[in-house]
Coordinates of C-alpha atoms and ligand atoms in Angstrom, one line a residue:
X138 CA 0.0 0.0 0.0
X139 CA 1.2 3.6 -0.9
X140 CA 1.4 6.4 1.6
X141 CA 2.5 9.7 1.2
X142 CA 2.2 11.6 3.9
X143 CA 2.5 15.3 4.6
X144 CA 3.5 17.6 7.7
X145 CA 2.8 20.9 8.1
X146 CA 3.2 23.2 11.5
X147 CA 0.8 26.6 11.8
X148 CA 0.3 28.9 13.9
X149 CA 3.1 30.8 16.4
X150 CA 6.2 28.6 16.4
X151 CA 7.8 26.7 19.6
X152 CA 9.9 24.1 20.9
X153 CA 9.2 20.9 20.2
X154 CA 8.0 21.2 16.7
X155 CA 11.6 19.8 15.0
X156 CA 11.3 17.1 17.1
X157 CA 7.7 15.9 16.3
X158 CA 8.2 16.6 13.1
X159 CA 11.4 14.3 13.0
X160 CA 9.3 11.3 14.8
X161 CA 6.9 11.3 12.3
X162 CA 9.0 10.9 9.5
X163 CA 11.1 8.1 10.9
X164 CA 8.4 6.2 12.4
X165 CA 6.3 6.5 9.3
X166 CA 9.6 5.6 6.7
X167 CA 10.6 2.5 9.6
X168 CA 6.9 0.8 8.5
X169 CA 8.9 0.7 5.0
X170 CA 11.4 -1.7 6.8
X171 CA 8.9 -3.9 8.6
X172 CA 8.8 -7.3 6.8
X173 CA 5.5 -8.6 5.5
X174 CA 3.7 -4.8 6.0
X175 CA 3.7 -4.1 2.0
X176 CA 4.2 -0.4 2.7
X177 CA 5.3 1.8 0.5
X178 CA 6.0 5.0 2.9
X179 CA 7.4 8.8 1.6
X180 CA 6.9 12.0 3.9
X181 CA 7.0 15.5 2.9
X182 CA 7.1 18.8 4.4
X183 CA 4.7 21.6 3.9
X184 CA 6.3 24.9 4.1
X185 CA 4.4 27.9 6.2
X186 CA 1.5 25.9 7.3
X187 CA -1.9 25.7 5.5
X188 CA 0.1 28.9 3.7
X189 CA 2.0 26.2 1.9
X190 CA -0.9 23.8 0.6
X191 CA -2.6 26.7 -0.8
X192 CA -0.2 29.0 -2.7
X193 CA 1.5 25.7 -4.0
X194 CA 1.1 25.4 -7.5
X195 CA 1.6 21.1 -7.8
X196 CA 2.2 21.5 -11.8
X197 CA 5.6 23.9 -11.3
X198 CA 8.6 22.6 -10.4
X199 CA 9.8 26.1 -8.6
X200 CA 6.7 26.3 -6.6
X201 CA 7.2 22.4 -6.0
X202 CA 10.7 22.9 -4.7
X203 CA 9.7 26.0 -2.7
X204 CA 6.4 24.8 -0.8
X205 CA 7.3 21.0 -0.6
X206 CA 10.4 19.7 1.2
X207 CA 10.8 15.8 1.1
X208 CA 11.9 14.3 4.1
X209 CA 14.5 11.1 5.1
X210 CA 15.9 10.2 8.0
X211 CA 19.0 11.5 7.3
X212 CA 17.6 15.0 6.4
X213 CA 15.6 15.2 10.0
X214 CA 18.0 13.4 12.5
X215 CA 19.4 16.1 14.1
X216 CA 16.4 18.6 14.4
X217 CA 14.5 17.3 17.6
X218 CA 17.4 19.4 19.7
X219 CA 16.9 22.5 17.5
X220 CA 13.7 25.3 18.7
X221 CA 11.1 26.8 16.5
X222 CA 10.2 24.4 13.2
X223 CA 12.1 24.1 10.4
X224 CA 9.5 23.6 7.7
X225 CA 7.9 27.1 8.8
X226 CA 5.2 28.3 9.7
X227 CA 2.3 30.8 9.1
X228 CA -1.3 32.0 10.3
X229 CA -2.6 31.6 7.1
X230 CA -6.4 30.4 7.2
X231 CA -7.8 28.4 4.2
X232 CA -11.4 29.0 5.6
X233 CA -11.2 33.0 6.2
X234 CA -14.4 33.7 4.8
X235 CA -13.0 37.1 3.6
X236 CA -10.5 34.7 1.1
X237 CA -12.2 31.7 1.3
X238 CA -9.3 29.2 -0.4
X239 CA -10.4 25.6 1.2
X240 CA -11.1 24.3 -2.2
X241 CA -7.9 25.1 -3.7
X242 CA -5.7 23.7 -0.1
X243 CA -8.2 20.0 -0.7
X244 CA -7.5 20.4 -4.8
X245 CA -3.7 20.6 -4.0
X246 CA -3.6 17.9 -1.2
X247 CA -4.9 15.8 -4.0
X248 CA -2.6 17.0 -7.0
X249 CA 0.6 16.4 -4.8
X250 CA -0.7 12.7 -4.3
X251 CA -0.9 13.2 -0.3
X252 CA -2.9 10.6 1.0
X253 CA -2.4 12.0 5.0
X254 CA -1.8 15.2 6.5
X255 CA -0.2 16.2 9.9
X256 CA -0.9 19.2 10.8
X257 CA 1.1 20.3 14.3
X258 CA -1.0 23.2 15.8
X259 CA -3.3 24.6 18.0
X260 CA -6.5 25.9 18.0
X261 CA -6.3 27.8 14.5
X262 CA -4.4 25.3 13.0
X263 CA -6.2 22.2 14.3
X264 CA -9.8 24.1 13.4
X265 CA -8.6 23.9 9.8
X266 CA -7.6 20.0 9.8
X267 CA -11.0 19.9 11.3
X268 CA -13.3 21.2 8.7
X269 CA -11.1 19.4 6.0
X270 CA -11.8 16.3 7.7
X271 CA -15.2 17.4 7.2
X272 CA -14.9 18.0 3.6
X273 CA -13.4 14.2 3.3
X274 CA -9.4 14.6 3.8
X275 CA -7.6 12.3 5.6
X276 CA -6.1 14.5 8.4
X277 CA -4.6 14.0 12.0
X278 CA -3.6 16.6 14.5
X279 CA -0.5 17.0 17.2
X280 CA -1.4 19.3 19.6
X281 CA 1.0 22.6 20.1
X282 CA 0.6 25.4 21.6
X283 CA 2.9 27.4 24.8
X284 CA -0.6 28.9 25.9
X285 CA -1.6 24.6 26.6
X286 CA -5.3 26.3 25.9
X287 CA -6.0 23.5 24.0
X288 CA -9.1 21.1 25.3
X289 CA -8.9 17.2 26.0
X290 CA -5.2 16.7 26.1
X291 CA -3.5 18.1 29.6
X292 CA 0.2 18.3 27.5
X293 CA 1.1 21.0 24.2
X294 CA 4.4 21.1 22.7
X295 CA 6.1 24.4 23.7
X296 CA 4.7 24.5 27.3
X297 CA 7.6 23.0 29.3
X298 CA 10.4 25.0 27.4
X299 CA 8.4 28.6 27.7
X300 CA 7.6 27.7 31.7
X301 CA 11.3 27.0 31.6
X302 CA 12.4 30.4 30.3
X303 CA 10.2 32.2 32.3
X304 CA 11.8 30.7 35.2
X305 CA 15.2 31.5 34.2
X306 CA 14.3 34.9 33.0
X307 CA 12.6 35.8 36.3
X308 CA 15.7 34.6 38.6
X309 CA 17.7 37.4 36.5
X310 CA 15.5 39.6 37.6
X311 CA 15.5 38.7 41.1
X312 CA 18.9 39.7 41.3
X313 CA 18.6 43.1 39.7
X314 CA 15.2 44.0 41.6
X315 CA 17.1 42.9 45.2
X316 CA 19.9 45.2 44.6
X317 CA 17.9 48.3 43.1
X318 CA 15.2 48.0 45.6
X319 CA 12.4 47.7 42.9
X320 CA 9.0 45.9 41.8
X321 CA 9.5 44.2 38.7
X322 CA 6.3 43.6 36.6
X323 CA 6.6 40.5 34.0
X324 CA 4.6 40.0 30.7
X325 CA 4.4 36.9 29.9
X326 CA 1.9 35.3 26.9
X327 CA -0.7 32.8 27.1
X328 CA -3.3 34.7 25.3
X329 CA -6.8 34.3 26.8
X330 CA -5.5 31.2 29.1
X331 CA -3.6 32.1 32.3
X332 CA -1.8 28.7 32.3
X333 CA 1.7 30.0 31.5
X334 CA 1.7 33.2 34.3
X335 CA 0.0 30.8 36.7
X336 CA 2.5 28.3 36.2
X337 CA 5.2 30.0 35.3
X338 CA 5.0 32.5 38.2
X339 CA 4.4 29.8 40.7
X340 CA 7.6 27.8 39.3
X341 CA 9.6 31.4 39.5
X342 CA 8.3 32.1 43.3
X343 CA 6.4 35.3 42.1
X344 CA 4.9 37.4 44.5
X345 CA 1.9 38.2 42.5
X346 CA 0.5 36.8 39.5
X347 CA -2.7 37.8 37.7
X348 CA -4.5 35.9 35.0
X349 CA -6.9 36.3 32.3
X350 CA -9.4 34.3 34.2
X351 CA -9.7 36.7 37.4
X352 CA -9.7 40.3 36.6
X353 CA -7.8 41.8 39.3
X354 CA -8.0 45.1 41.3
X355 CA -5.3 47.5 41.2
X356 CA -5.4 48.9 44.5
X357 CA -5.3 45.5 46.0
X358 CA -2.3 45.0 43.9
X359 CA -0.6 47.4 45.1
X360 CA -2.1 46.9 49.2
X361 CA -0.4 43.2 48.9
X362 CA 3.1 44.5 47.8
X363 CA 2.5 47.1 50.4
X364 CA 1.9 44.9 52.8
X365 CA 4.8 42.6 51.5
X366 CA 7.5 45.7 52.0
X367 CA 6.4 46.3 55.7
X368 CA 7.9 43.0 56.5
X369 CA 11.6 44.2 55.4
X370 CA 11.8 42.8 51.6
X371 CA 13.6 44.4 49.3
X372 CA 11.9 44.0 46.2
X373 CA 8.8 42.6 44.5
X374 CA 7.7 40.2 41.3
X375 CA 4.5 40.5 39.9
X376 CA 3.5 38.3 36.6
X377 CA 1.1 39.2 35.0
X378 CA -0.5 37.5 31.8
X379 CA -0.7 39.5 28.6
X380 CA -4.4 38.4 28.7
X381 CA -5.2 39.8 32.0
X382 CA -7.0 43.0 33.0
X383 CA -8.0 45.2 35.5
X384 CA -11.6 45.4 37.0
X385 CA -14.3 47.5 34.5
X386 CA -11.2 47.5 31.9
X387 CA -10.6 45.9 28.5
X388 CA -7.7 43.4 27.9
X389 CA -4.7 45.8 26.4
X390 CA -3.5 44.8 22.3
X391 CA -0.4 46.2 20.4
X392 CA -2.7 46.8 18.0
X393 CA -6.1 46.7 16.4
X394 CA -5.2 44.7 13.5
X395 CA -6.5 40.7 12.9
X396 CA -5.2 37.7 11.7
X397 CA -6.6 35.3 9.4
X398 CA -8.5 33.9 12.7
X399 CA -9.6 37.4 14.0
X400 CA -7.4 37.2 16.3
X401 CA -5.8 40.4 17.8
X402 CA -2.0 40.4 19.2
X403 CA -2.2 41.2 23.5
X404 CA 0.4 42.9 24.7
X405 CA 1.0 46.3 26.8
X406 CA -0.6 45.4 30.4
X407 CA 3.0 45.1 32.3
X408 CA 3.8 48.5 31.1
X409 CA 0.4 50.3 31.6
X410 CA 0.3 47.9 35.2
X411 CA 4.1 48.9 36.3
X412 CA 3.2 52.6 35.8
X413 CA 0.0 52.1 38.1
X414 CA 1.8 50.6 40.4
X415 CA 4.4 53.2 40.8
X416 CA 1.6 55.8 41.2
X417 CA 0.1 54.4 44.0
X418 CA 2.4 52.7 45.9
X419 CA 5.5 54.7 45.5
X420 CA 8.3 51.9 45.0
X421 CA 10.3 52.3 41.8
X422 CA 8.7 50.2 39.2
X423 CA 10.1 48.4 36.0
X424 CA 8.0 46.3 33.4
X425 CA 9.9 43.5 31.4
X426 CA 7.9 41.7 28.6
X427 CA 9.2 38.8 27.9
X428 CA 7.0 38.1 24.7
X429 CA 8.7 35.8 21.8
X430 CA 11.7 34.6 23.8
X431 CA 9.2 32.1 26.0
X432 CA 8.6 30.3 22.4
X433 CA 12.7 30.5 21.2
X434 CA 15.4 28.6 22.8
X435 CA 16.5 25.0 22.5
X436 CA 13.6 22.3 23.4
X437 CA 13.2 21.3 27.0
X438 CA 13.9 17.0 27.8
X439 CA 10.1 17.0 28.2
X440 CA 9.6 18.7 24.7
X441 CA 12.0 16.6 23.1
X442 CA 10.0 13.8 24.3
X443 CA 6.3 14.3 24.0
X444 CA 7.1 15.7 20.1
X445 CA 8.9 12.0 19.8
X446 CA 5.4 10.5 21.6
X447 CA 3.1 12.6 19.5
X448 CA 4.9 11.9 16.3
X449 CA 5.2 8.0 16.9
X450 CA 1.6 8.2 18.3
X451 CA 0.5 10.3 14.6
X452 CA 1.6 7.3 12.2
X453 CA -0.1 4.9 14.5
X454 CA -3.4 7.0 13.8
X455 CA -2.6 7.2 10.0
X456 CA -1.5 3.2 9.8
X457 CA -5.2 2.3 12.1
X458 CA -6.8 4.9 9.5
X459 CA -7.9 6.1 12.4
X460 CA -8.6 10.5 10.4
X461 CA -10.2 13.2 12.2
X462 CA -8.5 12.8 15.5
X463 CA -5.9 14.7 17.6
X464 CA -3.2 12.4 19.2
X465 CA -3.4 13.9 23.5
X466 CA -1.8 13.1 26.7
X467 CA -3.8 12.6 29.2
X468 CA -4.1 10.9 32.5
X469 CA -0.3 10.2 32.1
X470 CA -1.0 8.3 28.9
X471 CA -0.7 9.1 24.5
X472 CA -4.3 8.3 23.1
X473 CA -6.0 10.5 21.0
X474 CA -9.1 12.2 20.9
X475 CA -11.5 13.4 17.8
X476 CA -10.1 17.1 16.7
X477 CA -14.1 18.4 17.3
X478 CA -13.3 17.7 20.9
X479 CA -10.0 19.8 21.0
X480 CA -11.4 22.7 19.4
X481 CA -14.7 23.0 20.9
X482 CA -13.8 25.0 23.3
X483 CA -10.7 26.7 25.4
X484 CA -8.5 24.9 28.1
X485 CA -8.5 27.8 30.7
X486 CA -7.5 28.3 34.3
X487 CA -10.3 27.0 36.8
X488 CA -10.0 29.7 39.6
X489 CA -11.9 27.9 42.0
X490 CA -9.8 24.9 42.0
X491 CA -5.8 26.8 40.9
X492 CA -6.0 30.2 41.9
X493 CA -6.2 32.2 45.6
X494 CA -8.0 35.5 44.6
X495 CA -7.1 36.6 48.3
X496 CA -3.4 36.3 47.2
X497 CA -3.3 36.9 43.7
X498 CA -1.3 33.7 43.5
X499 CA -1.2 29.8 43.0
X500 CA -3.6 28.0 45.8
X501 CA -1.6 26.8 49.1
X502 CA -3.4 23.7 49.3
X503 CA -3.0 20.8 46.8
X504 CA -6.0 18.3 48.8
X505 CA -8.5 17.7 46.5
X506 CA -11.6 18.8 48.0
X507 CA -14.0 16.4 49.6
X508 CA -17.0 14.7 47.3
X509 CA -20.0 16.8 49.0
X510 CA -17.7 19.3 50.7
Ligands
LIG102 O1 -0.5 31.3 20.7 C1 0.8 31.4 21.0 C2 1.2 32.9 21.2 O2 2.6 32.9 21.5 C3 0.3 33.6 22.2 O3 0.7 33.3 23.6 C4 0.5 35.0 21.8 O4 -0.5 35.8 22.2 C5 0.6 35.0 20.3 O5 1.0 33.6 20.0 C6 1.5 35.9 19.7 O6 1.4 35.8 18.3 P1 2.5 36.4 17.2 O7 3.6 35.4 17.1 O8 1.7 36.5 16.0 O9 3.0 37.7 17.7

């Protein structure tokens, strides 16, 4: 049997992409070398995302060569320890109903002879293998994202590695805020989900960290550091998510223009919050946003690894035939679940069971509460 399977990654890059992408190339050309399977087995790359499968022109060799990278082992044995993805990436959607291209990305899929697709994204990305699985494509999903906003799978490529850098970027601080005697506030992304500054912060040993899913109130804000001061420390770490906002106030963007997804780029509430914060309560204030650099670096161990999982767990999906499902982690296991159900709605912070509002921080008890408490 003939497979030809292509990989694409969309949506805002990450760690753990190369590595993914790697497993699913070698785990899809190794079924070639299994005795008595009759596979016939070839992978390609997509470049840019859904970008790729649409501007592709399948009948000239230049746009051939420049949208569609074939992959070997040899070619993608070294890229699981490398960050961001090498085949590119884009937020190009097929669907946007202002250039609606769906037709052309399922007439090319066809032209280039793929029989699967791979698409490594999150919710944009994913929503597009989605409705082509609805229009008959054979497509399976690996869940990405560092915002982990994704439904029915508790792990996303890119999560551990930003939560890393966070950490590290925030113990640099610590060091700079002690000696200057100042309060440090720290964008960090995450979008509308408050998993990164909630974990992040807590793994950092922030003093205050405010999420998407609680708006907070300024004054208490600045009341808790207050409060914090009186006891003789010298400085202060509040993280705050680029999602998050104040009381009565809209969530702050860089700008008012949309991507293919309507989506708007956050950014702006550490400044706007460290000025506040310097108003009222006096102590010198810097804001640090730490934007892009939580998706760059080299992939964590744990990255490495759950790209390798997802990507074995991908050709497994495509061998079984087994289309229109997202490979997930959950309970401490791979399985996978149908893409509908990781799309259909967000993965966000559950404040009554992860975050204090008293504190503005992480809980400070981990006991699960009693049934009928
Ligand atoms: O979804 C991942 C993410 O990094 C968000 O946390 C952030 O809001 C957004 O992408 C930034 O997008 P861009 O790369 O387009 O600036």
């Amino acid at each position: 049997m003939n497979h030809k399977i292509g990989i694409l990654t969309g949506g805002g890059d990450c760690a753990g992409l190369n590595s993914a992408i790697k497993w699913v190339t070698k785990t899809a050309l190794d079924t070639n070398l299994t005795a008595g399977k009759g596979l016939n087995v070839e992978v390609v790359g997509i470049r840019d995302g859904w970008k790729g499968l649409t501007e592709v022109d399948p009948n000239d060799p230049a746009s051939l060569e420049k949208w569609v990278q074939p992959l070997d082992e040899l070619i993608v044995r070294t890229w699981d320890r490398y960050g961001g993805t090498n085949l590119g990436t884009s937020r190009t959607n097929p669907f946007n109903p202002k250039n609606d291209q769906s037709q052309k990305c399922a007439d090319n899929i066809k032209a280039l002879g793929l029989t699967s697709i791979v698409a490594i994204g999150g919710e944009d990305t994913l929503s597009v293998a989605h409705k082509l699985h609805n229009m008959g494509q054979k497509v399976v999903g690996i869940p990405k994202t560092i915002d982990r906003d994704l439904n029915a799978t508790d792990y996303t490529l890119g999560y551990d590695t930003a939560l890393n850098v966070i950490t590290e970027e925030v113990d640099r601080l610590r060091t700079t805020a002690g000696s200057h005697n100042r309060l440090f506030v720290v964008e960090v992304m995450g979008r509308h989900a408050g998993w990164l500054a909630l974990e992040g912060g807590q793994a950092a040993g922030a003093h205050i960290i405010l999420i998407p899913e609680h708006d907070f109130d300024v004054d208490k804000v600045a009341s808790l550091l207050q409060r914090r001061r009186s006891f003789g420390v010298r400085y202060d770490i509040v993280v705050v998510s680029e999602g998050a906002k104040a009381k009565g106030r809209e969530e702050v963007y860089i700008s008012d223009k949309a991507d293919g997804f309507g989506h708007k780029v956050l950014g702006g509430i550490g400044n706007s919050l460290a000025k506040e914060l310097e108003k009222i309560t006096g102590f010198e204030t810097r804001h640090v946003v730490l934007s892009h650099i939580q998706r760059g670096g080299s992939p964590s161990a744990r990255d490495r690894l759950m790209g390798r999982y997802f990507g074995i767990a991908a050709v497994d999906l495509i061998l079984e035939e087994d289309f229109g499902r997202m490979v997930a982690y959950r309970n401490g296991e791979i399985s996978s679940v149908p893409l509908k159900q990781a799309i259909e709605k967000l993965y966000v912070v559950d404040v009554n069971k992860y975050y204090d509002v008293e504190r503005l921080n992480g809980i400070r008890s981990s006991l699960a509460p009693k049934s009928g408490a």
